[in-house]
């Protein structure tokens, strides 16, 4: 399955709380997290060593995620952490405990290696292990049982734009995008129309840029990239802004991708009675469906 992903949150571009975004359909959060004053803090679009603007303790956000999971017992949320927290002091584990999220953590031992299938949603719900966490810190997988991101996914280079030199390339520590030993694909997207309309717009951290997504451009970009990575549809679409300019924004793209993954259709709402729209789902190179329904 594919999930709408909020890229680099700390009270930045969307003027929406995490609760509002989760309620609107966002199901994965990419967070820059670091140690500060003996605690875990979040920071986005700033130098975590010298410029601590747009930042704050992680506990409040984690509590919002916990409240959402408690109120929505059939939902699954994923946290993807750019992790600079010292593993030796177990700071991150303490924040999970204090927020009440520990009880929802999906066990590392159940995560498939070597590109195998992930578990069924119904099994995760039954076990009440509905929070999946990945960390960029390799040591935390052994010391704290938090999955090392690059053991499980490949990721597009940040700020993928139509026609850009970075198109179809992997992010620094990620393996190549056609490496099927990693079962998950994370797709980063910045609206090319924003880039064209604002000559000073240089990154997703420019909060003066239009805070909307062009649905058509997003879906076309995903289709273009499909053929370049051994026919693998993304499991996560990471955007800084999920509001729509036209169409259904990132959520329409999620419906498109889930249709492709589940039945080969252009829209998941067309996947009925086990019917197939195309042969895409039978392609041996198709990526494994994550959190199978």
PDB file of C-alpha atoms in Angstrom, residues 15-223:
ATOM      1  CA  UNK A  15      -0.387  25.673   9.265  1.00  0.00           C
ATOM      2  CA  UNK A  16      -1.991  22.425  10.332  1.00  0.00           C
ATOM      3  CA  UNK A  17      -1.395  20.575  13.555  1.00  0.00           C
ATOM      4  CA  UNK A  18      -0.258  16.978  13.358  1.00  0.00           C
ATOM      5  CA  UNK A  19      -3.710  15.941  14.581  1.00  0.00           C
ATOM      6  CA  UNK A  20      -5.378  17.805  11.704  1.00  0.00           C
ATOM      7  CA  UNK A  21      -3.008  16.246   9.201  1.00  0.00           C
ATOM      8  CA  UNK A  22      -3.564  12.742  10.536  1.00  0.00           C
ATOM      9  CA  UNK A  23      -7.312  13.311  10.472  1.00  0.00           C
ATOM     10  CA  UNK A  24      -7.056  14.498   6.865  1.00  0.00           C
ATOM     11  CA  UNK A  25      -5.308  11.302   5.753  1.00  0.00           C
ATOM     12  CA  UNK A  26      -1.573  11.745   6.350  1.00  0.00           C
ATOM     13  CA  UNK A  27      -0.223   8.433   7.673  1.00  0.00           C
ATOM     14  CA  UNK A  28       3.558   8.885   7.775  1.00  0.00           C
ATOM     15  CA  UNK A  29       5.744  11.658   9.186  1.00  0.00           C
ATOM     16  CA  UNK A  30       9.365  12.411   8.315  1.00  0.00           C
ATOM     17  CA  UNK A  31      10.960  14.075  11.332  1.00  0.00           C
ATOM     18  CA  UNK A  32      14.377  15.624  11.997  1.00  0.00           C
ATOM     19  CA  UNK A  33      15.082  14.737  15.609  1.00  0.00           C
ATOM     20  CA  UNK A  34      18.114  15.575  17.748  1.00  0.00           C
ATOM     21  CA  UNK A  35      19.307  15.795  21.349  1.00  0.00           C
ATOM     22  CA  UNK A  36      18.962  19.194  23.033  1.00  0.00           C
ATOM     23  CA  UNK A  37      18.962  20.047  26.740  1.00  0.00           C
ATOM     24  CA  UNK A  38      18.931  16.354  27.594  1.00  0.00           C
ATOM     25  CA  UNK A  39      15.754  15.762  25.604  1.00  0.00           C
ATOM     26  CA  UNK A  40      14.658  14.870  22.069  1.00  0.00           C
ATOM     27  CA  UNK A  41      13.762  17.909  19.956  1.00  0.00           C
ATOM     28  CA  UNK A  42      12.453  18.386  16.434  1.00  0.00           C
ATOM     29  CA  UNK A  43      13.946  20.758  13.897  1.00  0.00           C
ATOM     30  CA  UNK A  44      13.223  21.384  10.222  1.00  0.00           C
ATOM     31  CA  UNK A  45      14.873  23.736   7.779  1.00  0.00           C
ATOM     32  CA  UNK A  46      17.473  24.845  10.287  1.00  0.00           C
ATOM     33  CA  UNK A  47      20.985  24.041  11.433  1.00  0.00           C
ATOM     34  CA  UNK A  48      20.406  21.818  14.436  1.00  0.00           C
ATOM     35  CA  UNK A  49      23.779  22.807  15.927  1.00  0.00           C
ATOM     36  CA  UNK A  50      23.622  26.578  15.614  1.00  0.00           C
ATOM     37  CA  UNK A  51      20.235  27.815  14.426  1.00  0.00           C
ATOM     38  CA  UNK A  52      17.388  26.361  16.447  1.00  0.00           C
ATOM     39  CA  UNK A  53      14.552  28.184  14.768  1.00  0.00           C
ATOM     40  CA  UNK A  54      11.426  26.226  13.875  1.00  0.00           C
ATOM     41  CA  UNK A  55      12.008  23.689  16.606  1.00  0.00           C
ATOM     42  CA  UNK A  56      10.577  22.248  19.808  1.00  0.00           C
ATOM     43  CA  UNK A  57      10.447  19.169  22.047  1.00  0.00           C
ATOM     44  CA  UNK A  58       9.337  15.980  20.320  1.00  0.00           C
ATOM     45  CA  UNK A  59       7.114  14.905  23.210  1.00  0.00           C
ATOM     46  CA  UNK A  60       4.163  17.075  22.213  1.00  0.00           C
ATOM     47  CA  UNK A  61       4.059  15.730  18.666  1.00  0.00           C
ATOM     48  CA  UNK A  62       4.470  12.155  19.873  1.00  0.00           C
ATOM     49  CA  UNK A  63       1.519  12.662  22.225  1.00  0.00           C
ATOM     50  CA  UNK A  64      -0.609  13.810  19.290  1.00  0.00           C
ATOM     51  CA  UNK A  65       0.277  10.636  17.403  1.00  0.00           C
ATOM     52  CA  UNK A  66      -0.565   8.548  20.485  1.00  0.00           C
ATOM     53  CA  UNK A  67      -3.945  10.246  20.847  1.00  0.00           C
ATOM     54  CA  UNK A  68      -4.729   9.614  17.179  1.00  0.00           C
ATOM     55  CA  UNK A  69      -3.830   5.921  17.400  1.00  0.00           C
ATOM     56  CA  UNK A  70      -5.900   5.541  20.560  1.00  0.00           C
ATOM     57  CA  UNK A  71      -8.969   7.139  18.977  1.00  0.00           C
ATOM     58  CA  UNK A  72      -8.527   5.303  15.651  1.00  0.00           C
ATOM     59  CA  UNK A  73      -7.947   1.663  16.497  1.00  0.00           C
ATOM     60  CA  UNK A  74      -7.748   0.493  12.862  1.00  0.00           C
ATOM     61  CA  UNK A  75      -5.173   3.026  11.681  1.00  0.00           C
ATOM     62  CA  UNK A  76      -1.410   2.609  11.223  1.00  0.00           C
ATOM     63  CA  UNK A  77       1.116   5.462  11.426  1.00  0.00           C
ATOM     64  CA  UNK A  78       4.768   5.462  10.350  1.00  0.00           C
ATOM     65  CA  UNK A  79       7.544   7.703  11.686  1.00  0.00           C
ATOM     66  CA  UNK A  80      10.692   8.108   9.561  1.00  0.00           C
ATOM     67  CA  UNK A  81      13.355   9.760  11.701  1.00  0.00           C
ATOM     68  CA  UNK A  82      16.416  11.681  10.544  1.00  0.00           C
ATOM     69  CA  UNK A  83      17.941  10.733  13.868  1.00  0.00           C
ATOM     70  CA  UNK A  84      20.723  12.623  15.648  1.00  0.00           C
ATOM     71  CA  UNK A  85      19.814  11.533  19.163  1.00  0.00           C
ATOM     72  CA  UNK A  86      22.549   9.833  21.202  1.00  0.00           C
ATOM     73  CA  UNK A  87      21.642   6.154  21.462  1.00  0.00           C
ATOM     74  CA  UNK A  88      23.696   5.586  24.622  1.00  0.00           C
ATOM     75  CA  UNK A  89      21.412   7.766  26.766  1.00  0.00           C
ATOM     76  CA  UNK A  90      18.164   6.155  25.520  1.00  0.00           C
ATOM     77  CA  UNK A  91      16.663   9.632  25.122  1.00  0.00           C
ATOM     78  CA  UNK A  92      14.426   8.574  22.270  1.00  0.00           C
ATOM     79  CA  UNK A  93      13.132   5.523  24.120  1.00  0.00           C
ATOM     80  CA  UNK A  94      12.196   7.714  27.069  1.00  0.00           C
ATOM     81  CA  UNK A  95      10.142   9.994  24.821  1.00  0.00           C
ATOM     82  CA  UNK A  96       8.289   7.008  23.370  1.00  0.00           C
ATOM     83  CA  UNK A  97       7.549   5.846  26.922  1.00  0.00           C
ATOM     84  CA  UNK A  98       6.477   9.290  28.166  1.00  0.00           C
ATOM     85  CA  UNK A  99       4.151   9.821  25.206  1.00  0.00           C
ATOM     86  CA  UNK A 100       2.498   6.422  25.580  1.00  0.00           C
ATOM     87  CA  UNK A 101       3.594   5.315  22.100  1.00  0.00           C
ATOM     88  CA  UNK A 102       5.698   2.362  23.218  1.00  0.00           C
ATOM     89  CA  UNK A 103       2.634   0.143  23.523  1.00  0.00           C
ATOM     90  CA  UNK A 104       1.871   0.653  19.821  1.00  0.00           C
ATOM     91  CA  UNK A 105       5.366  -0.024  18.430  1.00  0.00           C
ATOM     92  CA  UNK A 106       5.547  -2.620  15.686  1.00  0.00           C
ATOM     93  CA  UNK A 107       8.191  -5.171  16.603  1.00  0.00           C
ATOM     94  CA  UNK A 108      11.474  -5.144  14.710  1.00  0.00           C
ATOM     95  CA  UNK A 109      11.465  -8.948  14.746  1.00  0.00           C
ATOM     96  CA  UNK A 110       8.338  -8.943  12.550  1.00  0.00           C
ATOM     97  CA  UNK A 111       9.839  -6.680   9.879  1.00  0.00           C
ATOM     98  CA  UNK A 112      10.807  -8.596   6.730  1.00  0.00           C
ATOM     99  CA  UNK A 113      14.338  -8.402   5.389  1.00  0.00           C
ATOM    100  CA  UNK A 114      15.499  -9.096   1.816  1.00  0.00           C
ATOM    101  CA  UNK A 115      12.389  -7.654   0.161  1.00  0.00           C
ATOM    102  CA  UNK A 116       9.818 -10.095   1.490  1.00  0.00           C
ATOM    103  CA  UNK A 117       6.169  -9.186   2.054  1.00  0.00           C
ATOM    104  CA  UNK A 118       5.105  -7.122   5.041  1.00  0.00           C
ATOM    105  CA  UNK A 119       2.326  -8.345   7.353  1.00  0.00           C
ATOM    106  CA  UNK A 120      -1.386  -7.871   6.821  1.00  0.00           C
ATOM    107  CA  UNK A 121      -3.039  -4.738   8.178  1.00  0.00           C
ATOM    108  CA  UNK A 122      -5.548  -6.899  10.037  1.00  0.00           C
ATOM    109  CA  UNK A 123      -2.731  -8.749  11.832  1.00  0.00           C
ATOM    110  CA  UNK A 124      -1.066  -5.497  12.889  1.00  0.00           C
ATOM    111  CA  UNK A 125      -4.405  -4.186  14.136  1.00  0.00           C
ATOM    112  CA  UNK A 126      -5.152  -7.406  16.016  1.00  0.00           C
ATOM    113  CA  UNK A 127      -1.742  -7.254  17.720  1.00  0.00           C
ATOM    114  CA  UNK A 128      -2.271  -3.498  18.299  1.00  0.00           C
ATOM    115  CA  UNK A 129       1.230  -2.867  16.925  1.00  0.00           C
ATOM    116  CA  UNK A 130       0.234   0.073  14.735  1.00  0.00           C
ATOM    117  CA  UNK A 131       3.222   2.408  14.953  1.00  0.00           C
ATOM    118  CA  UNK A 132       6.085   1.641  12.561  1.00  0.00           C
ATOM    119  CA  UNK A 133       9.315   3.546  13.241  1.00  0.00           C
ATOM    120  CA  UNK A 134      12.430   3.840  11.085  1.00  0.00           C
ATOM    121  CA  UNK A 135      15.621   5.620  12.149  1.00  0.00           C
ATOM    122  CA  UNK A 136      18.601   6.871  10.151  1.00  0.00           C
ATOM    123  CA  UNK A 137      20.798   5.785  13.079  1.00  0.00           C
ATOM    124  CA  UNK A 138      22.185   2.334  12.325  1.00  0.00           C
ATOM    125  CA  UNK A 139      23.224   1.688  15.926  1.00  0.00           C
ATOM    126  CA  UNK A 140      19.685   2.071  17.252  1.00  0.00           C
ATOM    127  CA  UNK A 141      18.513  -1.095  15.518  1.00  0.00           C
ATOM    128  CA  UNK A 142      20.735  -3.139  17.809  1.00  0.00           C
ATOM    129  CA  UNK A 143      20.669  -0.964  20.929  1.00  0.00           C
ATOM    130  CA  UNK A 144      17.011   0.125  21.017  1.00  0.00           C
ATOM    131  CA  UNK A 145      15.226  -2.147  18.553  1.00  0.00           C
ATOM    132  CA  UNK A 146      14.356   0.733  16.202  1.00  0.00           C
ATOM    133  CA  UNK A 147      14.569  -0.324  12.560  1.00  0.00           C
ATOM    134  CA  UNK A 148      17.451   1.131  10.544  1.00  0.00           C
ATOM    135  CA  UNK A 149      15.753   2.862   7.623  1.00  0.00           C
ATOM    136  CA  UNK A 150      18.157   1.711   4.925  1.00  0.00           C
ATOM    137  CA  UNK A 151      17.736  -1.950   5.824  1.00  0.00           C
ATOM    138  CA  UNK A 152      14.139  -1.746   4.644  1.00  0.00           C
ATOM    139  CA  UNK A 153      13.686   0.959   2.005  1.00  0.00           C
ATOM    140  CA  UNK A 154      15.136   2.883  -0.885  1.00  0.00           C
ATOM    141  CA  UNK A 155      14.510   6.608  -1.218  1.00  0.00           C
ATOM    142  CA  UNK A 156      14.388   9.094  -4.051  1.00  0.00           C
ATOM    143  CA  UNK A 157      16.787  12.002  -3.866  1.00  0.00           C
ATOM    144  CA  UNK A 158      15.177  14.942  -2.083  1.00  0.00           C
ATOM    145  CA  UNK A 159      13.442  17.611  -4.176  1.00  0.00           C
ATOM    146  CA  UNK A 160      12.646  15.492  -7.203  1.00  0.00           C
ATOM    147  CA  UNK A 161      11.413  17.833  -9.953  1.00  0.00           C
ATOM    148  CA  UNK A 162      10.144  17.107 -13.433  1.00  0.00           C
ATOM    149  CA  UNK A 163      13.108  17.352 -15.783  1.00  0.00           C
ATOM    150  CA  UNK A 164      15.630  17.951 -13.012  1.00  0.00           C
ATOM    151  CA  UNK A 165      19.090  16.425 -12.971  1.00  0.00           C
ATOM    152  CA  UNK A 166      18.156  14.590  -9.782  1.00  0.00           C
ATOM    153  CA  UNK A 167      15.295  12.687 -11.386  1.00  0.00           C
ATOM    154  CA  UNK A 168      15.369   8.938 -10.760  1.00  0.00           C
ATOM    155  CA  UNK A 169      18.393   9.061  -8.445  1.00  0.00           C
ATOM    156  CA  UNK A 170      18.604   7.680  -4.942  1.00  0.00           C
ATOM    157  CA  UNK A 171      19.245   9.700  -1.814  1.00  0.00           C
ATOM    158  CA  UNK A 172      22.755   9.513  -0.345  1.00  0.00           C
ATOM    159  CA  UNK A 173      22.599   6.520   2.002  1.00  0.00           C
ATOM    160  CA  UNK A 174      19.876   4.714   0.081  1.00  0.00           C
ATOM    161  CA  UNK A 175      20.738   1.836  -2.221  1.00  0.00           C
ATOM    162  CA  UNK A 176      19.857   2.187  -5.893  1.00  0.00           C
ATOM    163  CA  UNK A 177      16.163   2.608  -6.581  1.00  0.00           C
ATOM    164  CA  UNK A 178      15.959  -0.670  -8.501  1.00  0.00           C
ATOM    165  CA  UNK A 179      17.317  -2.678  -5.552  1.00  0.00           C
ATOM    166  CA  UNK A 180      14.469  -5.053  -4.721  1.00  0.00           C
ATOM    167  CA  UNK A 181      16.162  -6.415  -1.587  1.00  0.00           C
ATOM    168  CA  UNK A 182      14.543  -3.424   0.151  1.00  0.00           C
ATOM    169  CA  UNK A 183      10.786  -3.819   0.062  1.00  0.00           C
ATOM    170  CA  UNK A 184       9.782  -0.162   0.538  1.00  0.00           C
ATOM    171  CA  UNK A 185      10.093   2.861  -1.754  1.00  0.00           C
ATOM    172  CA  UNK A 186       9.992   6.449  -0.447  1.00  0.00           C
ATOM    173  CA  UNK A 187       9.227   9.113  -3.063  1.00  0.00           C
ATOM    174  CA  UNK A 188      10.134  12.765  -2.336  1.00  0.00           C
ATOM    175  CA  UNK A 189       8.280  15.398  -4.334  1.00  0.00           C
ATOM    176  CA  UNK A 190       8.444  19.168  -4.703  1.00  0.00           C
ATOM    177  CA  UNK A 191       5.866  20.821  -6.949  1.00  0.00           C
ATOM    178  CA  UNK A 192       7.614  21.927 -10.140  1.00  0.00           C
ATOM    179  CA  UNK A 193       4.969  24.597 -10.719  1.00  0.00           C
ATOM    180  CA  UNK A 194       6.059  26.307  -7.516  1.00  0.00           C
ATOM    181  CA  UNK A 195       9.608  26.280  -8.837  1.00  0.00           C
ATOM    182  CA  UNK A 196       8.588  27.846 -12.146  1.00  0.00           C
ATOM    183  CA  UNK A 197       6.370  30.548 -10.638  1.00  0.00           C
ATOM    184  CA  UNK A 198       8.784  31.694  -7.954  1.00  0.00           C
ATOM    185  CA  UNK A 199      12.348  32.165  -9.204  1.00  0.00           C
ATOM    186  CA  UNK A 200      13.573  32.476  -5.613  1.00  0.00           C
ATOM    187  CA  UNK A 201      11.968  29.173  -4.611  1.00  0.00           C
ATOM    188  CA  UNK A 202      14.893  26.832  -4.057  1.00  0.00           C
ATOM    189  CA  UNK A 203      13.744  24.213  -1.587  1.00  0.00           C
ATOM    190  CA  UNK A 204      10.843  22.791   0.335  1.00  0.00           C
ATOM    191  CA  UNK A 205      11.964  24.935   3.265  1.00  0.00           C
ATOM    192  CA  UNK A 206      10.882  28.169   1.506  1.00  0.00           C
ATOM    193  CA  UNK A 207       7.681  28.800   3.410  1.00  0.00           C
ATOM    194  CA  UNK A 208       6.774  31.836   1.244  1.00  0.00           C
ATOM    195  CA  UNK A 209       6.159  29.588  -1.757  1.00  0.00           C
ATOM    196  CA  UNK A 210       2.607  28.486  -2.693  1.00  0.00           C
ATOM    197  CA  UNK A 211       1.563  25.858  -0.199  1.00  0.00           C
ATOM    198  CA  UNK A 212      -0.312  23.610  -2.576  1.00  0.00           C
ATOM    199  CA  UNK A 213       0.319  20.559  -4.707  1.00  0.00           C
ATOM    200  CA  UNK A 214      -0.468  20.268  -8.405  1.00  0.00           C
ATOM    201  CA  UNK A 215      -2.141  16.873  -8.607  1.00  0.00           C
ATOM    202  CA  UNK A 216      -1.569  16.294 -12.313  1.00  0.00           C
ATOM    203  CA  UNK A 217       2.156  17.062 -12.104  1.00  0.00           C
ATOM    204  CA  UNK A 218       2.557  14.817  -9.072  1.00  0.00           C
ATOM    205  CA  UNK A 219       0.903  11.791 -10.683  1.00  0.00           C
ATOM    206  CA  UNK A 220       2.726  12.360 -13.987  1.00  0.00           C
ATOM    207  CA  UNK A 221       6.049  12.494 -12.142  1.00  0.00           C
ATOM    208  CA  UNK A 222       5.275   9.214 -10.379  1.00  0.00           C
ATOM    209  CA  UNK A 223       4.386   7.570 -13.701  1.00  0.00           C
TER     210      UNK A 223
END
